[in-house]
PDB file of C-alpha atoms in Angstrom:
ATOM      1  CA  GLU E 861      -5.796  27.343  11.492  1.00 57.00           C
ATOM      2  CA  VAL E 862      -7.409  28.789   8.349  1.00 52.00           C
ATOM      3  CA  LEU E 863     -10.822  27.411   9.298  1.00 52.00           C
ATOM      4  CA  ALA E 864     -10.461  28.801  12.811  1.00 58.00           C
ATOM      5  CA  SER E 865      -9.648  32.224  11.374  1.00 54.00           C
ATOM      6  CA  ILE E 866     -12.694  32.137   9.086  1.00 50.00           C
ATOM      7  CA  SER E 867     -14.954  30.903  11.880  1.00 55.00           C
ATOM      8  CA  ALA E 868     -13.728  33.695  14.148  1.00 55.00           C
ATOM      9  CA  MET E 869     -15.237  36.258  11.753  1.00 53.00           C
ATOM     10  CA  GLY E 870     -18.644  34.590  12.001  1.00 53.00           C
ATOM     11  CA  THR E 871     -19.975  31.848   9.780  1.00 58.00           C
ATOM     12  CA  ASN E 872     -22.456  32.535   6.978  1.00 68.00           C
ATOM     13  CA  LEU E 873     -21.419  36.182   6.996  1.00 64.00           C
ATOM     14  CA  LEU E 874     -22.045  38.610   4.136  1.00 64.00           C
ATOM     15  CA  LEU E 875     -20.807  42.216   4.348  1.00 63.00           C
ATOM     16  CA  ILE E 876     -22.536  45.061   2.505  1.00 62.00           C
ATOM     17  CA  ARG E 877     -20.703  48.326   1.923  1.00 63.00           C
ATOM     18  CA  PRO E 878     -22.009  51.484   0.251  1.00 62.00           C
ATOM     19  CA  GLY E 879     -21.071  52.377  -3.304  1.00 62.00           C
ATOM     20  CA  ALA E 880     -21.393  50.930  -6.749  1.00 56.00           C
ATOM     21  CA  PRO E 881     -19.019  48.961  -8.956  1.00 56.00           C
ATOM     22  CA  ASN E 882     -16.714  50.865 -11.314  1.00 52.00           C
ATOM     23  CA  GLN E 883     -17.165  54.177  -9.523  1.00 55.00           C
ATOM     24  CA  ARG E 884     -14.339  56.125  -7.980  1.00 53.00           C
ATOM     25  CA  PHE E 885     -14.784  57.948  -4.705  1.00 52.00           C
ATOM     26  CA  ASP E 886     -12.523  60.641  -3.277  1.00 50.00           C
ATOM     27  CA  GLY E 887     -12.151  59.956   0.452  1.00 54.00           C
ATOM     28  CA  GLY E 888     -14.737  60.216   3.187  1.00 55.00           C
ATOM     29  CA  PHE E 889     -17.694  57.876   3.403  1.00 53.00           C
ATOM     30  CA  ARG E 890     -20.818  57.370   1.360  1.00 56.00           C
ATOM     31  CA  ALA E 891     -23.794  57.922   3.629  1.00 57.00           C
ATOM     32  CA  THR E 892     -26.136  55.628   1.696  1.00 68.00           C
ATOM     33  CA  LEU E 893     -26.575  52.792   4.208  1.00 70.00           C
ATOM     34  CA  MET E 894     -28.967  53.449   7.052  1.00 69.00           C
ATOM     35  CA  PRO E 895     -29.674  51.288  10.125  1.00 75.00           C
ATOM     36  CA  ALA E 896     -33.212  50.846   8.741  1.00 76.00           C
ATOM     37  CA  ASP E 897     -31.667  49.082   5.724  1.00 76.00           C
ATOM     38  CA  ALA E 898     -30.425  46.363   8.077  1.00 71.00           C
ATOM     39  CA  VAL E 899     -33.976  45.912   9.388  1.00 76.00           C
ATOM     40  CA  ALA E 900     -35.254  45.491   5.811  1.00 78.00           C
ATOM     41  CA  ILE E 901     -32.475  43.011   4.993  1.00 74.00           C
ATOM     42  CA  ALA E 902     -33.224  41.024   8.160  1.00 78.00           C
ATOM     43  CA  ASP E 903     -36.816  40.590   6.936  1.00 83.00           C
ATOM     44  CA  LEU E 904     -35.652  38.822   3.752  1.00 83.00           C
ATOM     45  CA  PRO E 905     -36.026  35.039   3.474  1.00 85.00           C
ATOM     46  CA  ASN E 906     -33.067  33.012   4.741  1.00 83.00           C
ATOM     47  CA  VAL E 907     -31.517  35.967   6.584  1.00 80.00           C
ATOM     48  CA  GLU E 908     -31.050  35.213  10.265  1.00 82.00           C
ATOM     49  CA  ALA E 909     -29.826  38.680  11.264  1.00 81.00           C
ATOM     50  CA  ALA E 910     -28.540  41.890   9.707  1.00 76.00           C
ATOM     51  CA  VAL E 911     -26.240  44.067  11.760  1.00 79.00           C
ATOM     52  CA  PRO E 912     -25.397  47.649  10.771  1.00 78.00           C
ATOM     53  CA  GLU E 913     -21.987  48.900  11.884  1.00 80.00           C
ATOM     54  CA  PHE E 914     -20.293  52.276  12.211  1.00 77.00           C
ATOM     55  CA  PRO E 915     -16.614  51.604  12.926  1.00 84.00           C
ATOM     56  CA  GLY E 916     -13.999  54.279  13.475  1.00 86.00           C
ATOM     57  CA  GLY E 917     -11.177  55.489  15.674  1.00 91.00           C
ATOM     58  CA  VAL E 918     -11.793  56.841  19.160  1.00 95.00           C
ATOM     59  CA  THR E 919      -9.900  58.010  22.247  1.00 97.00           C
ATOM     60  CA  VAL E 920     -11.184  56.366  25.419  1.00 97.00           C
ATOM     61  CA  ARG E 921     -10.433  57.980  28.762  1.00 97.00           C
ATOM     62  CA  PHE E 922     -10.777  56.559  32.254  1.00 97.00           C
ATOM     63  CA  GLN E 923      -9.632  58.878  35.023  1.00 96.00           C
ATOM     64  CA  ARG E 924      -6.143  59.967  33.884  1.00 94.00           C
ATOM     65  CA  ASN E 925      -5.617  57.195  31.346  1.00 96.00           C
ATOM     66  CA  ASP E 926      -6.162  57.796  27.631  1.00 97.00           C
ATOM     67  CA  TYR E 927      -6.245  54.949  25.145  1.00 97.00           C
ATOM     68  CA  VAL E 928      -6.644  55.202  21.362  1.00 97.00           C
ATOM     69  CA  THR E 929      -8.644  52.312  19.928  1.00 96.00           C
ATOM     70  CA  GLN E 930     -11.426  51.367  17.527  1.00 95.00           C
ATOM     71  CA  ILE E 931     -15.124  51.918  18.151  1.00 93.00           C
ATOM     72  CA  ASP E 932     -17.846  49.856  16.544  1.00 91.00           C
ATOM     73  CA  GLY E 933     -21.353  51.266  16.755  1.00 89.00           C
ATOM     74  CA  THR E 934     -23.648  48.314  16.116  1.00 91.00           C
ATOM     75  CA  THR E 935     -26.798  46.540  17.302  1.00 90.00           C
ATOM     76  CA  ALA E 936     -27.682  43.907  19.883  1.00 94.00           C
ATOM     77  CA  ASP E 937     -27.264  40.990  17.442  1.00 92.00           C
ATOM     78  CA  TYR E 938     -23.542  41.651  16.929  1.00 91.00           C
ATOM     79  CA  PRO E 939     -22.247  38.962  19.361  1.00 94.00           C
ATOM     80  CA  LYS E 940     -24.461  36.333  17.709  1.00 90.00           C
ATOM     81  CA  VAL E 941     -23.586  37.307  14.132  1.00 87.00           C
ATOM     82  CA  ARG E 942     -19.847  37.525  14.846  1.00 86.00           C
ATOM     83  CA  ASP E 943     -19.831  34.479  17.164  1.00 89.00           C
ATOM     84  CA  TRP E 944     -18.243  36.567  19.905  1.00 93.00           C
ATOM     85  CA  PRO E 945     -19.636  36.082  23.431  1.00 96.00           C
ATOM     86  CA  VAL E 946     -19.588  38.501  26.333  1.00 98.00           C
ATOM     87  CA  ALA E 947     -17.248  37.407  29.153  1.00 97.00           C
ATOM     88  CA  ALA E 948     -18.726  39.583  31.912  1.00 98.00           C
ATOM     89  CA  GLY E 949     -21.702  41.888  32.264  1.00 98.00           C
ATOM     90  CA  SER E 950     -23.873  42.102  29.180  1.00 98.00           C
ATOM     91  CA  PHE E 951     -23.968  43.372  25.628  1.00 98.00           C
ATOM     92  CA  PHE E 952     -26.454  46.153  25.012  1.00 96.00           C
ATOM     93  CA  ASN E 953     -29.982  45.222  23.983  1.00 97.00           C
ATOM     94  CA  ASP E 954     -32.499  46.514  21.425  1.00 94.00           C
ATOM     95  CA  ASP E 955     -33.945  48.951  23.952  1.00 97.00           C
ATOM     96  CA  ASP E 956     -30.475  50.455  24.527  1.00 97.00           C
ATOM     97  CA  VAL E 957     -30.169  50.999  20.760  1.00 92.00           C
ATOM     98  CA  LYS E 958     -33.657  52.508  20.387  1.00 94.00           C
ATOM     99  CA  SER E 959     -33.198  54.725  23.458  1.00 95.00           C
ATOM    100  CA  TYR E 960     -29.752  56.054  22.415  1.00 93.00           C
ATOM    101  CA  ARG E 961     -28.309  54.858  25.761  1.00 97.00           C
ATOM    102  CA  PRO E 962     -24.688  55.883  26.370  1.00 97.00           C
ATOM    103  CA  VAL E 963     -23.427  52.400  27.193  1.00 98.00           C
ATOM    104  CA  VAL E 964     -20.255  50.646  26.068  1.00 98.00           C
ATOM    105  CA  VAL E 965     -18.837  47.119  25.985  1.00 98.00           C
ATOM    106  CA  LEU E 966     -15.037  46.880  26.117  1.00 98.00           C
ATOM    107  CA  GLY E 967     -12.611  44.514  24.448  1.00 97.00           C
ATOM    108  CA  GLN E 968      -9.901  42.832  26.505  1.00 97.00           C
ATOM    109  CA  THR E 969      -7.007  44.909  25.109  1.00 97.00           C
ATOM    110  CA  VAL E 970      -8.832  48.162  25.878  1.00 98.00           C
ATOM    111  CA  ILE E 971      -9.351  47.043  29.488  1.00 97.00           C
ATOM    112  CA  ARG E 972      -5.624  46.331  29.885  1.00 96.00           C
ATOM    113  CA  GLY E 973      -4.854  49.789  28.479  1.00 96.00           C
ATOM    114  CA  LEU E 974      -7.197  51.681  30.810  1.00 97.00           C
ATOM    115  CA  PHE E 975      -7.714  49.811  34.071  1.00 97.00           C
ATOM    116  CA  ALA E 976      -5.535  48.364  36.827  1.00 95.00           C
ATOM    117  CA  PRO E 977      -5.345  44.534  36.690  1.00 92.00           C
ATOM    118  CA  GLU E 978      -7.588  44.040  39.726  1.00 92.00           C
ATOM    119  CA  GLU E 979     -10.093  46.752  38.776  1.00 96.00           C
ATOM    120  CA  ASP E 980     -13.571  45.762  37.519  1.00 97.00           C
ATOM    121  CA  PRO E 981     -14.626  48.194  34.760  1.00 98.00           C
ATOM    122  CA  ILE E 982     -18.320  47.232  34.798  1.00 98.00           C
ATOM    123  CA  GLY E 983     -20.447  50.102  36.059  1.00 98.00           C
ATOM    124  CA  LYS E 984     -17.662  52.660  35.606  1.00 98.00           C
ATOM    125  CA  PHE E 985     -17.921  55.607  33.229  1.00 98.00           C
ATOM    126  CA  VAL E 986     -15.421  56.198  30.431  1.00 98.00           C
ATOM    127  CA  LEU E 987     -15.199  59.065  27.966  1.00 97.00           C
ATOM    128  CA  LEU E 988     -15.346  58.278  24.248  1.00 96.00           C
ATOM    129  CA  ASN E 989     -13.995  61.383  22.490  1.00 94.00           C
ATOM    130  CA  ASN E 990     -15.077  63.312  25.615  1.00 93.00           C
ATOM    131  CA  HIS E 991     -18.637  61.859  25.711  1.00 95.00           C
ATOM    132  CA  PRO E 992     -19.517  59.830  28.856  1.00 97.00           C
ATOM    133  CA  PHE E 993     -20.521  56.175  28.408  1.00 97.00           C
ATOM    134  CA  GLN E 994     -21.164  53.572  31.117  1.00 98.00           C
ATOM    135  CA  VAL E 995     -19.343  50.242  30.838  1.00 98.00           C
ATOM    136  CA  ILE E 996     -21.928  47.423  30.903  1.00 98.00           C
ATOM    137  CA  GLY E 997     -19.908  44.513  29.547  1.00 98.00           C
ATOM    138  CA  ILE E 998     -16.591  42.938  28.625  1.00 98.00           C
ATOM    139  CA  MET E 999     -16.141  40.866  25.484  1.00 98.00           C
ATOM    140  CA  ALA E1000     -14.496  37.438  25.630  1.00 97.00           C
ATOM    141  CA  PRO E1001     -10.962  37.330  24.189  1.00 96.00           C
ATOM    142  CA  LYS E1002     -11.047  37.014  20.378  1.00 92.00           C
ATOM    143  CA  GLY E1003      -7.409  37.450  19.367  1.00 90.00           C
ATOM    144  CA  ALA E1004      -6.003  38.656  16.069  1.00 86.00           C
ATOM    145  CA  ASP E1005      -7.618  38.236  12.675  1.00 82.00           C
ATOM    146  CA  SER E1006      -5.828  36.805   9.637  1.00 79.00           C
ATOM    147  CA  SER E1007      -4.168  40.176   8.914  1.00 83.00           C
ATOM    148  CA  GLY E1008      -2.846  40.456  12.475  1.00 85.00           C
ATOM    149  CA  THR E1009      -5.318  43.108  13.682  1.00 87.00           C
ATOM    150  CA  ASP E1010      -6.131  42.756  17.382  1.00 93.00           C
ATOM    151  CA  ARG E1011      -9.922  42.357  17.492  1.00 93.00           C
ATOM    152  CA  ASP E1012      -9.869  42.775  21.273  1.00 96.00           C
ATOM    153  CA  ASP E1013      -8.694  46.360  20.759  1.00 97.00           C
ATOM    154  CA  THR E1014     -12.269  47.615  20.214  1.00 96.00           C
ATOM    155  CA  VAL E1015     -15.158  49.160  22.126  1.00 97.00           C
ATOM    156  CA  PHE E1016     -18.795  48.587  21.179  1.00 97.00           C
ATOM    157  CA  THR E1017     -21.678  51.038  21.528  1.00 96.00           C
ATOM    158  CA  PRO E1018     -25.247  51.082  20.244  1.00 94.00           C
ATOM    159  CA  ILE E1019     -25.024  52.377  16.657  1.00 88.00           C
ATOM    160  CA  THR E1020     -27.527  55.110  17.449  1.00 88.00           C
ATOM    161  CA  THR E1021     -25.522  56.461  20.371  1.00 89.00           C
ATOM    162  CA  GLY E1022     -21.997  55.854  19.101  1.00 78.00           C
ATOM    163  CA  ALA E1023     -22.440  57.153  15.560  1.00 77.00           C
ATOM    164  CA  LEU E1024     -24.418  60.203  16.621  1.00 76.00           C
ATOM    165  CA  ARG E1025     -22.567  61.272  19.800  1.00 81.00           C
ATOM    166  CA  VAL E1026     -19.050  60.386  18.745  1.00 77.00           C
ATOM    167  CA  TYR E1027     -19.225  61.204  15.011  1.00 74.00           C
ATOM    168  CA  GLY E1028     -22.433  63.207  14.495  1.00 73.00           C
ATOM    169  CA  ALA E1029     -23.640  60.650  11.927  1.00 69.00           C
ATOM    170  CA  ARG E1030     -26.886  58.731  11.513  1.00 69.00           C
ATOM    171  CA  PHE E1031     -25.798  56.258   8.841  1.00 65.00           C
ATOM    172  CA  ALA E1032     -24.063  52.884   8.803  1.00 68.00           C
ATOM    173  CA  ARG E1033     -20.724  52.227   7.141  1.00 64.00           C
ATOM    174  CA  THR E1034     -21.402  48.502   6.670  1.00 67.00           C
ATOM    175  CA  ILE E1035     -24.165  45.944   7.177  1.00 63.00           C
TER     176      ILE E1035
END
């Protein structure tokens, strides 16, 4: 069970967060990591992929249903790095990221919170904090992590679109 939990995070995974050791920080976020940093890291020897992320809270709306969940602005390599396949539709691609496309991939828990059981969300538009995004994919079920957090309770957008439109930011919170 422990190995399964570790594998579910993605094997050979290293997380980079902004900041320095032995420094205190009063709330907010350090805007020192940029998506371009992930590109530079990916060019290093023995690095298969580097994925910037901008996670946060978001309200998703479909028609009259509101659902509060987590958003993860990231890049096209996320499913590979996190060993998390798409169950239906597709994950966004590099062109979606570069073009700031307003597309979203939904986790299973989010779908249950917003859509009727027989309703196919692919192709529909949802609002993320009142910004329209088109649903292009559905992630496979992932389940809870070792701390009990439901990983399926997340939506994924291109980092360029999600961070900028939803939060007005151009930086990454982790790589």
